[in-house]
XYZ file of C-alpha atoms in Angstrom:
665
model
C -5.937 -11.597 24.251
C -4.229 -8.952 26.396
C -1.741 -6.182 25.589
C 1.244 -8.158 26.869
C 0.379 -10.974 24.460
C 0.061 -8.507 21.575
C 3.421 -6.887 22.377
C 5.076 -10.298 22.479
C 3.463 -11.348 19.169
C 4.492 -8.056 17.541
C 8.088 -8.607 18.611
C 8.005 -12.083 17.025
C 6.468 -10.741 13.791
C 8.991 -7.892 13.528
C 11.779 -10.438 13.965
C 10.284 -12.610 11.229
C 10.670 -9.782 8.690
C 14.122 -8.831 10.047
C 12.753 -5.504 11.230
C 13.398 -3.414 14.310
C 11.001 -2.183 17.048
C 9.292 1.169 16.417
C 7.485 3.159 19.079
C 4.676 4.257 16.769
C 4.090 0.688 15.626
C 3.834 -0.574 19.204
C 1.478 2.288 20.143
C -0.735 1.557 17.132
C -0.785 -2.217 17.763
C -1.929 -1.641 21.347
C -4.637 0.766 20.185
C -5.856 -1.775 17.596
C -5.914 -4.478 20.302
C -7.970 -2.253 22.596
C -10.375 -1.513 19.749
C -10.880 -5.257 19.187
C -11.263 -6.055 22.888
C -13.678 -3.200 23.629
C -15.437 -3.274 20.211
C -15.009 0.372 19.360
C -13.767 2.063 16.204
C -10.290 3.481 15.658
C -8.885 6.116 13.320
C -5.093 6.033 13.399
C -2.725 8.122 11.322
C 0.572 6.274 10.978
C 3.249 8.149 9.084
C 5.595 6.651 6.522
C 7.961 4.126 8.087
C 5.712 3.224 11.019
C 5.036 -0.301 9.785
C 1.278 0.007 10.104
C 0.561 -3.276 8.287
C 2.095 -5.323 11.117
C 0.528 -2.984 13.672
C -2.959 -4.124 12.618
C -2.160 -7.650 11.370
C -0.595 -8.846 14.627
C -3.440 -7.891 17.027
C -6.039 -9.127 14.518
C -4.302 -12.523 14.235
C -3.649 -12.739 17.976
C -7.315 -12.071 18.748
C -8.482 -14.944 16.540
C -11.138 -12.634 15.077
C -12.153 -13.064 11.445
C -10.673 -9.974 9.859
C -11.380 -8.281 6.527
C -8.649 -5.955 5.278
C -9.698 -3.593 2.493
C -7.041 -1.650 0.578
C -7.173 0.920 -2.201
C -4.199 -0.253 -4.225
C -3.117 -3.512 -5.786
C 0.435 -2.853 -4.546
C -0.637 -2.998 -0.898
C -2.755 -6.119 -1.462
C 0.288 -7.833 -2.933
C 2.507 -6.632 -0.096
C 0.128 -8.140 2.459
C -0.516 -11.470 0.712
C 2.852 -12.067 -0.944
C 5.294 -10.516 1.532
C 3.994 -9.696 5.026
C 1.642 -12.591 5.773
C 3.866 -15.394 4.382
C 6.694 -14.190 6.619
C 4.856 -13.575 9.881
C 2.217 -16.349 9.842
C 4.607 -19.307 10.425
C 6.261 -17.469 13.320
C 2.927 -16.534 14.895
C 1.541 -20.070 14.421
C 4.420 -21.375 16.541
C 3.898 -18.694 19.169
C 0.095 -18.997 19.359
C -0.060 -22.775 18.935
C -2.690 -22.754 16.182
C -2.988 -22.577 12.414
C -3.582 -19.224 10.781
C -5.120 -18.980 7.314
C -5.330 -16.057 4.913
C -6.631 -15.418 1.416
C -7.408 -12.710 -1.090
C -10.943 -11.973 -2.309
C -11.453 -10.315 -5.678
C -14.399 -9.792 -7.967
C -15.370 -12.463 -10.515
C -14.068 -10.299 -13.354
C -10.506 -10.708 -12.060
C -10.457 -14.385 -13.085
C -10.565 -16.242 -16.405
C -14.040 -17.687 -16.997
C -13.600 -21.271 -18.177
C -17.171 -21.470 -19.448
C -16.688 -18.423 -21.652
C -13.242 -19.584 -22.710
C -14.633 -22.926 -23.865
C -17.846 -21.650 -25.434
C -18.287 -23.053 -28.967
C -19.835 -19.842 -30.244
C -18.105 -16.585 -29.255
C -20.172 -13.690 -27.926
C -19.585 -10.089 -29.141
C -16.506 -9.786 -26.899
C -14.939 -12.859 -28.493
C -15.885 -11.999 -32.077
C -13.589 -8.979 -31.954
C -10.609 -11.271 -31.362
C -11.326 -13.116 -34.598
C -11.124 -9.847 -36.535
C -7.737 -8.684 -35.174
C -4.964 -11.254 -35.586
C -2.706 -9.847 -32.854
C -5.546 -10.133 -30.330
C -6.188 -13.694 -31.457
C -2.588 -14.624 -30.685
C -2.847 -13.047 -27.229
C -6.084 -14.955 -26.617
C -4.352 -18.229 -27.503
C -1.544 -17.419 -25.069
C -4.048 -16.684 -22.317
C -5.956 -19.910 -23.032
C -2.732 -21.953 -22.906
C -1.920 -20.426 -19.539
C -5.441 -21.011 -18.172
C -5.216 -24.675 -19.161
C -1.888 -25.144 -17.342
C -2.361 -27.310 -14.213
C -2.100 -25.413 -10.949
C -2.588 -21.851 -12.225
C -4.871 -19.487 -10.319
C -6.709 -17.913 -13.261
C -6.037 -14.571 -11.563
C -5.499 -11.621 -13.887
C -2.572 -10.407 -11.796
C -0.708 -13.654 -12.423
C -1.780 -14.146 -16.044
C 0.264 -13.244 -19.141
C -0.155 -9.571 -19.962
C -2.852 -9.206 -22.614
C -4.897 -6.436 -24.183
C -7.913 -5.419 -22.092
C -10.186 -6.559 -24.951
C -8.697 -10.053 -24.747
C -9.347 -10.136 -21.029
C -12.937 -8.927 -21.538
C -13.499 -11.800 -23.972
C -12.184 -14.292 -21.403
C -13.964 -13.127 -18.256
C -17.413 -12.160 -17.005
C -18.773 -9.654 -14.519
C -20.502 -10.759 -11.346
C -23.865 -9.964 -12.947
C -23.089 -12.167 -15.960
C -21.853 -15.192 -13.990
C -24.289 -18.139 -13.818
C -22.728 -19.416 -10.584
C -20.481 -22.388 -9.860
C -23.389 -24.615 -8.766
C -24.915 -24.547 -12.261
C -21.915 -23.992 -14.527
C -20.343 -26.974 -16.338
C -16.966 -25.746 -15.159
C -18.075 -24.949 -11.598
C -15.778 -27.570 -10.074
C -12.751 -25.996 -11.745
C -13.908 -22.359 -11.545
C -10.983 -20.109 -10.662
C -13.171 -17.438 -9.054
C -15.203 -19.963 -7.045
C -12.070 -21.723 -5.766
C -10.481 -18.440 -4.702
C -13.733 -17.431 -3.028
C -13.965 -20.757 -1.159
C -10.443 -20.313 0.198
C -11.183 -16.764 1.325
C -14.486 -17.738 2.975
C -12.639 -20.084 5.324
C -9.679 -17.803 6.062
C -8.919 -15.985 9.295
C -7.556 -12.987 7.394
C -9.156 -11.924 4.097
C -7.605 -9.194 1.945
C -9.865 -7.402 -0.533
C -10.235 -4.012 -2.183
C -12.195 -0.901 -1.277
C -14.488 -1.326 -4.269
C -15.935 -4.718 -3.282
C -16.464 -3.597 0.312
C -18.100 -0.378 -0.901
C -20.482 -2.272 -3.194
C -21.518 -4.588 -0.379
C -22.032 -1.736 2.075
C -23.934 0.592 -0.253
C -26.125 -2.104 -1.811
C -26.585 -3.832 1.562
C -26.050 -7.163 -0.173
C -23.531 -9.767 1.049
C -20.563 -10.160 -1.300
C -17.607 -10.688 1.024
C -17.046 -13.265 3.782
C -18.532 -12.663 7.226
C -16.127 -10.923 9.592
C -15.704 -9.700 13.149
C -13.428 -6.803 12.254
C -12.768 -4.517 9.272
C -9.433 -2.812 8.627
C -9.631 0.069 6.146
C -6.060 0.630 5.029
C -5.386 3.670 2.822
C -8.614 4.912 4.427
C -8.201 8.434 3.038
C -9.309 7.004 -0.333
C -12.331 5.043 0.861
C -15.003 7.682 0.266
C -13.810 8.337 -3.294
C -13.549 4.585 -4.027
C -17.041 4.087 -2.632
C -18.419 6.896 -4.783
C -16.707 5.443 -7.865
C -17.962 1.934 -7.106
C -21.614 2.977 -7.042
C -21.464 5.542 -9.860
C -23.722 4.461 -12.711
C -22.581 5.064 -16.273
C -24.312 4.612 -19.608
C -22.556 4.647 -22.979
C -23.589 3.771 -26.517
C -21.003 0.918 -26.738
C -22.330 -0.637 -23.522
C -25.907 -0.604 -24.821
C -24.754 -1.895 -28.230
C -22.862 -4.772 -26.569
C -25.974 -5.777 -24.623
C -28.044 -5.643 -27.828
C -25.483 -7.761 -29.714
C -25.478 -10.355 -26.924
C -29.277 -10.427 -26.950
C -29.290 -10.986 -30.729
C -27.046 -14.042 -30.403
C -29.357 -15.593 -27.795
C -31.703 -17.700 -29.923
C -34.463 -17.990 -27.330
C -35.319 -14.310 -27.686
C -37.844 -13.302 -30.349
C -36.708 -11.162 -33.254
C -39.307 -8.573 -32.282
C -37.791 -8.046 -28.824
C -34.236 -7.996 -30.131
C -35.027 -5.675 -33.050
C -36.712 -3.179 -30.737
C -33.722 -3.198 -28.388
C -31.266 -2.872 -31.288
C -33.173 0.082 -32.762
C -33.275 1.724 -29.339
C -29.508 1.187 -29.057
C -28.900 2.810 -32.443
C -31.113 5.797 -31.573
C -29.290 6.229 -28.258
C -25.916 6.161 -30.021
C -27.062 8.860 -32.448
C -28.423 10.993 -29.616
C -25.196 10.739 -27.581
C -23.108 11.641 -30.637
C -25.329 14.643 -31.379
C -25.115 15.825 -27.772
C -21.306 15.565 -27.899
C -21.391 17.857 -30.919
C -23.284 20.429 -28.857
C -20.432 20.427 -26.334
C -17.813 20.751 -29.063
C -19.554 23.883 -30.266
C -19.985 25.443 -26.807
C -17.020 25.015 -24.434
C -18.825 26.957 -21.690
C -21.524 24.295 -21.239
C -21.666 22.782 -17.760
C -21.156 19.012 -17.702
C -23.360 18.780 -14.603
C -27.051 18.302 -15.458
C -30.113 19.035 -13.339
C -32.082 16.442 -15.329
C -31.711 14.402 -18.490
C -31.678 16.816 -21.458
C -34.648 16.460 -23.796
C -32.166 15.532 -26.565
C -31.299 12.360 -24.601
C -34.361 11.640 -22.470
C -36.456 10.042 -25.233
C -33.703 7.676 -26.375
C -32.814 6.667 -22.796
C -36.484 5.941 -22.092
C -36.683 3.744 -25.203
C -33.544 1.842 -24.135
C -35.089 1.314 -20.719
C -38.423 0.055 -22.102
C -36.890 -2.391 -24.597
C -34.304 -3.684 -22.112
C -37.043 -4.176 -19.524
C -39.104 -6.179 -22.029
C -36.172 -8.524 -22.629
C -35.612 -8.877 -18.870
C -39.253 -9.827 -18.335
C -38.944 -12.556 -20.956
C -35.673 -13.890 -19.538
C -37.049 -13.999 -16.010
C -40.117 -15.939 -17.182
C -38.014 -18.365 -19.244
C -37.289 -20.878 -16.470
C -37.560 -24.168 -18.379
C -33.908 -24.319 -19.458
C -32.064 -27.424 -18.288
C -28.919 -27.340 -20.443
C -26.147 -25.762 -18.347
C -24.363 -24.243 -21.343
C -27.536 -22.417 -22.338
C -28.054 -21.349 -18.726
C -24.607 -19.766 -18.729
C -25.313 -18.017 -22.026
C -28.608 -16.692 -20.677
C -26.866 -15.466 -17.507
C -24.406 -13.417 -19.570
C -27.187 -11.916 -21.695
C -29.314 -11.259 -18.636
C -26.434 -9.575 -16.797
C -25.511 -7.305 -19.706
C -29.097 -6.272 -20.480
C -30.067 -5.766 -16.853
C -27.065 -3.526 -16.249
C -28.355 -1.248 -19.022
C -31.927 -1.595 -17.765
C -31.087 -0.613 -14.167
C -28.849 2.304 -15.135
C -31.364 3.742 -17.604
C -34.102 3.526 -14.973
C -31.987 5.453 -12.466
C -31.125 8.129 -15.022
C -34.813 8.638 -15.767
C -35.692 8.915 -12.080
C -33.104 11.376 -10.807
C -33.537 11.685 -7.064
C -32.414 14.067 -4.355
C -28.842 13.546 -3.269
C -27.640 12.427 -6.714
C -25.364 14.112 -9.226
C -25.905 13.646 -12.976
C -23.390 14.697 -15.607
C -22.341 14.182 -19.200
C -18.729 13.581 -20.186
C -18.329 14.675 -23.835
C -14.822 13.213 -24.274
C -16.073 9.675 -23.650
C -19.730 10.351 -24.569
C -20.906 8.979 -21.245
C -23.745 9.747 -18.849
C -22.788 9.395 -15.172
C -24.925 9.294 -12.038
C -23.261 9.419 -8.621
C -24.424 9.837 -5.023
C -23.777 13.259 -3.549
C -22.663 11.687 -0.255
C -21.967 8.164 0.980
C -21.171 8.889 4.635
C -24.688 8.140 5.941
C -24.864 4.720 4.283
C -21.344 3.889 5.508
C -22.457 4.879 8.995
C -25.561 2.695 8.867
C -24.400 -0.368 6.925
C -20.781 -0.638 8.049
C -19.919 1.289 11.199
C -22.987 0.103 13.140
C -22.282 -3.510 12.205
C -18.575 -4.157 12.778
C -15.623 -2.498 14.544
C -13.581 -0.603 11.951
C -9.885 0.270 12.092
C -9.318 3.137 9.627
C -5.653 3.860 8.997
C -3.466 5.797 6.588
C -0.350 7.932 6.532
C -2.684 10.878 5.794
C -5.915 11.088 7.784
C -5.697 14.589 9.249
C -6.425 17.968 7.703
C -4.790 20.895 9.469
C -3.951 18.560 12.340
C -7.532 17.361 12.928
C -9.456 14.173 12.051
C -12.926 15.686 11.599
C -12.863 16.077 7.807
C -11.953 12.422 7.234
C -14.243 11.215 10.051
C -17.169 12.885 8.242
C -16.225 11.298 4.903
C -16.057 7.766 6.314
C -19.254 8.225 8.336
C -18.066 8.404 11.944
C -19.629 11.869 12.020
C -22.864 12.436 10.074
C -25.455 15.152 9.883
C -28.409 13.043 10.999
C -27.265 10.657 13.725
C -30.642 11.008 15.418
C -32.690 9.972 12.373
C -33.216 6.446 13.661
C -32.857 4.525 16.881
C -29.789 2.258 16.860
C -30.385 -1.431 17.482
C -29.581 -2.676 20.963
C -26.539 -4.678 19.804
C -25.331 -2.129 17.250
C -21.920 -0.493 17.570
C -22.033 3.253 18.161
C -20.278 4.925 15.189
C -19.444 7.886 17.397
C -17.475 5.610 19.749
C -14.219 6.108 17.893
C -10.700 6.749 19.136
C -8.565 9.050 16.989
C -4.796 9.113 17.255
C -1.634 10.039 15.366
C 1.349 7.797 16.138
C 3.710 9.930 14.048
C 6.608 8.654 11.979
C 10.052 7.328 12.909
C 11.603 9.698 10.376
C 13.114 13.039 11.403
C 11.546 15.092 8.641
C 13.088 18.428 9.687
C 16.589 16.930 9.556
C 16.065 14.753 6.495
C 14.228 17.103 4.161
C 13.497 20.676 3.159
C 10.224 22.241 2.059
C 10.714 24.915 -0.564
C 7.903 27.485 -0.781
C 8.831 30.115 -3.401
C 6.945 33.383 -2.976
C 8.093 35.015 -6.213
C 6.299 32.757 -8.697
C 2.972 33.849 -10.268
C -0.203 32.259 -8.963
C -1.633 29.465 -11.140
C -4.192 30.611 -13.696
C -6.554 29.043 -16.213
C -3.883 28.953 -18.905
C -1.989 26.064 -17.329
C 1.484 26.051 -15.785
C 3.118 29.471 -16.017
C 6.342 29.771 -18.020
C 8.131 31.107 -14.910
C 7.199 27.927 -13.004
C 8.539 25.703 -15.790
C 11.760 27.730 -15.978
C 12.256 27.433 -12.220
C 11.484 23.714 -12.291
C 14.180 23.234 -14.929
C 16.709 25.062 -12.725
C 15.854 22.890 -9.712
C 16.117 19.662 -11.749
C 19.506 20.755 -13.103
C 20.724 21.473 -9.562
C 19.530 18.052 -8.415
C 21.186 16.297 -11.365
C 17.823 14.782 -12.312
C 16.537 12.588 -9.456
C 13.147 14.320 -9.621
C 9.544 13.241 -9.309
C 7.485 16.108 -10.757
C 3.780 15.955 -9.928
C 1.174 17.903 -11.887
C -2.523 18.430 -11.278
C -3.456 18.103 -14.973
C -2.370 16.384 -18.164
C -1.890 19.784 -19.747
C 0.723 20.546 -17.087
C 2.544 17.265 -17.755
C 2.634 17.924 -21.501
C 3.836 21.519 -21.086
C 6.589 20.433 -18.696
C 7.693 17.653 -21.027
C 8.015 20.051 -23.966
C 9.916 22.667 -21.938
C 12.273 20.339 -20.075
C 13.310 18.443 -23.191
C 14.585 21.764 -24.545
C 16.350 23.169 -21.486
C 17.829 19.872 -20.295
C 18.783 18.573 -23.746
C 22.535 18.977 -23.158
C 22.489 17.254 -19.752
C 22.698 13.499 -19.025
C 19.171 13.489 -17.621
C 16.535 11.136 -19.014
C 12.945 12.396 -18.957
C 10.249 9.784 -18.359
C 6.783 11.165 -19.056
C 3.526 9.518 -18.080
C 0.918 9.195 -20.833
C -2.803 8.607 -20.501
C -3.469 4.955 -19.753
C 0.092 4.119 -18.675
C 0.443 1.571 -15.879
C 2.160 3.194 -12.900
C 4.434 0.319 -11.813
C 6.611 0.129 -14.981
C 7.077 3.919 -14.958
C 8.223 3.873 -11.337
C 10.578 0.949 -12.006
C 12.252 2.856 -14.854
C 12.544 5.954 -12.677
C 14.021 4.038 -9.729
C 16.528 2.153 -11.885
C 17.999 5.324 -13.464
C 18.936 7.605 -10.597
C 19.532 10.695 -12.753
C 16.147 10.479 -14.465
C 13.077 12.676 -14.096
C 9.537 11.298 -13.890
C 6.702 13.622 -14.916
C 3.154 12.562 -14.109
C -0.294 13.442 -12.917
C -2.672 12.324 -10.160
C -1.987 8.561 -10.193
C 1.637 9.286 -9.197
C 0.725 11.468 -6.204
C 0.068 8.361 -4.096
C 1.755 4.990 -3.598
C 5.076 5.774 -5.338
C 7.823 4.349 -3.112
C 11.346 5.160 -4.366
C 13.801 5.417 -1.469
C 17.422 6.413 -1.996
C 19.262 8.638 -4.448
C 16.832 8.240 -7.380
C 14.337 10.670 -5.804
C 15.841 13.653 -4.003
C 13.463 16.296 -5.372
C 9.673 16.117 -5.391
C 8.221 19.080 -7.284
C 4.511 19.932 -7.183
C 3.168 22.378 -9.735
C 0.154 23.646 -7.793
C -2.144 23.023 -4.836
C -4.364 20.128 -6.032
C -7.760 21.745 -5.540
C -10.646 19.930 -7.288
C -11.338 21.192 -10.787
C -14.118 23.819 -10.792
C -16.041 21.694 -13.299
C -15.765 18.469 -11.264
C -19.496 17.585 -11.046
C -19.435 15.666 -7.754
C -17.067 17.949 -5.833
C -18.794 21.119 -7.065
C -22.199 19.684 -6.088
C -20.914 18.795 -2.615
C -19.489 22.294 -2.210
C -22.747 23.876 -3.392
C -24.714 21.830 -0.852
C -22.514 23.088 1.996
C -22.782 26.673 0.726
C -26.573 26.383 0.525
C -26.672 25.222 4.164
C -24.795 28.345 5.249
C -21.319 26.826 5.428
C -18.250 27.134 3.259
C -17.945 24.567 0.510
C -14.364 25.642 -0.059
C -13.329 25.048 3.566
C -15.417 21.882 4.026
C -14.896 20.141 0.678
C -12.207 21.637 -1.557
C -9.565 22.450 1.059
C -9.620 19.050 2.855
C -9.387 17.289 -0.492
C -6.391 19.373 -1.515
C -4.724 18.951 1.881
C -4.876 15.156 1.770
C -3.552 14.988 -1.789
C -0.785 17.448 -0.950
C 0.179 15.345 2.070
C 0.321 12.268 -0.152
C 2.415 14.080 -2.744
C 4.955 15.464 -0.276
C 5.109 12.014 1.327
C 6.849 10.648 -1.789
C 10.195 12.166 -0.686
C 11.227 10.608 2.643
C 10.751 6.839 2.387
C 13.578 5.601 4.672
C 15.830 6.811 7.475
C 18.623 7.442 4.960
C 16.622 9.575 2.526
C 17.477 13.259 2.052
C 15.981 15.820 -0.291
C 13.630 18.680 -1.115
C 9.894 19.049 -1.691
C 9.180 22.109 -3.839
C 5.606 23.406 -3.955
C 5.652 25.834 -6.883
C 2.382 27.545 -5.967
C 2.807 30.833 -4.111
C -0.739 30.690 -2.740
C 0.415 28.290 -0.024
C 2.380 31.128 1.610
C 0.367 34.105 0.384
C -3.186 32.953 1.232
C -4.723 32.539 4.684
C -5.756 28.933 4.007
C -2.107 28.027 3.381
C -1.593 27.303 7.074
C -4.179 24.480 6.927
C -2.305 22.897 4.036
C 1.104 23.290 5.683
C -0.171 21.757 8.928
C -1.362 18.707 6.942
C 2.013 17.715 5.479
C 5.215 16.287 7.024
C 7.145 18.870 9.130
C 10.068 19.421 6.743
C 12.431 22.353 7.310
C 10.989 25.325 5.412
C 12.486 28.058 3.302
C 11.491 30.387 0.461
C 15.084 31.105 -0.588
C 15.871 29.589 -4.016
C 19.654 29.905 -3.516
C 19.574 27.804 -0.349
C 17.564 25.107 -2.127
C 19.705 25.008 -5.259
C 22.914 24.816 -3.218
C 21.466 22.031 -1.061
C 20.405 20.042 -4.115
C 23.811 20.460 -5.761
C 25.631 19.333 -2.588
C 23.354 16.314 -2.327
C 23.886 15.432 -5.991
C 27.645 15.711 -5.508
C 27.574 13.167 -2.669
C 25.833 10.643 -4.928
C 28.158 11.296 -7.868
C 31.383 10.999 -5.896
């Protein structure tokens, strides 16, 4: 492979999707090709409209290297597998003179488990369906679909069902007996999808599976010569989430119920585990009551509280006793019983492992209690060192996103992903290892003319955000801006309280106008909300953090993006506050090293919702005066698209009204 070949292949691929050449895309494709040829890492910021997917797909395919693409969102996975690859692969096969294969790799829990579906005796997940008739009907619909010839068994293609129905029809990786043993192994949806992916040139997966493999240093995904981290700005958070342990009373109770249904276990073992589960449930409920009575309590814990430690230890001891029995019970021949034992073993061991880690809190870990969900969490303080060792030293990595820089520099994100760590000299690298520090960093820009297409409104007159939620003056001003825009607004809030306050206020002040308000609720799927917003161009969509990223609504339906405040981490966020405290203790600034970069990347994502095509016009309004009144505001402003700036509300309102008039005429 040489650069001329890559340029030619890119031209063919762009033609296959009826696209047009873009300078940034060509520059990125050449940089990706050089990274593959020279086996070094690459961090590349590619702004909206660059076409970064083709810029990494084409050189990867042209090279013939086995490539793993990890994304943060389901939407991008679908775009790659259902839109981009089907269009460009046939054209590139003709040009390169060889077949090109691709597949998607998901966790076992994303597929219907035929063994569980056909089990004669339901486990605790399935028993719930028998008690609620509506769930039973959904389960029958899912079964009918799973038994249809040719279906994939993939949750994303299945009929939409309640999450409890899906739980009763699937298993986790820990609970799966494996296709080689299972009665349904030859038909297994997960195994068949895995087999296709193992033999593919291009494999698309998610950040979570890659993170689990890297952190646990245990092979899960197919072997590869190259990793592409798309939406790389999210990878550290996804990695932290993937390896965060959590323990709840319902999880322990489910494991105990599964153990009770497994006849091979003695009543003594099961009774002890069940009693331990009940005691743990009581202890967690009592501890939640403590929080209800004292709102000043810190969720972050230095160690397990004495109120919980005894019950967690009892759960650990009884779960471990069951595990020892199950591991010694190796005389089972019946495959159905083997599958049942695997599910029991997986559920109990998950509780066993988590309880053990909670009891042995180590350095570099963060422990906290969430009273709303009555859950104990344990997360790593940092993941950059393990990413450095187990990923960046093994395989060339292309890390790309529309937002990788903070204040114009890559260092903050390079530290998060592991290109820069605090202890590079801790161990000698192997002779054939890739040097994580050998990384090229580049920004190929965007084809959009942000200063001509959009305005950034930075009002100085509004009060700074306080602890009491969104100020009334901010809500009043937001209503005026929405009225000027004739709706057409995506309003982003940093908290649910802000969303609810805005909903209540706007429904009053906009009641006489033909503007529909669509408000996100907890648990809402994002895609249907965005579809409703895009289909009604005078509507307003109010939402919180899940709408700050990935919303793509070009055209007249979104001409105003309003942001209530700079999205700094919550002061009581256990992981972020612990990371900040560690930096402060080392003599640095936790605010500048942790909180500000986090806010800058989120703000860049939020402002990026406005300009999605060359034809888009509009305003981003950041209704937080700190961005112009505080010294750190310049870092935030240098991290977002270079829109034309003003603090004059009259200019903004007039611009929005003129824009609305052009769409209404």
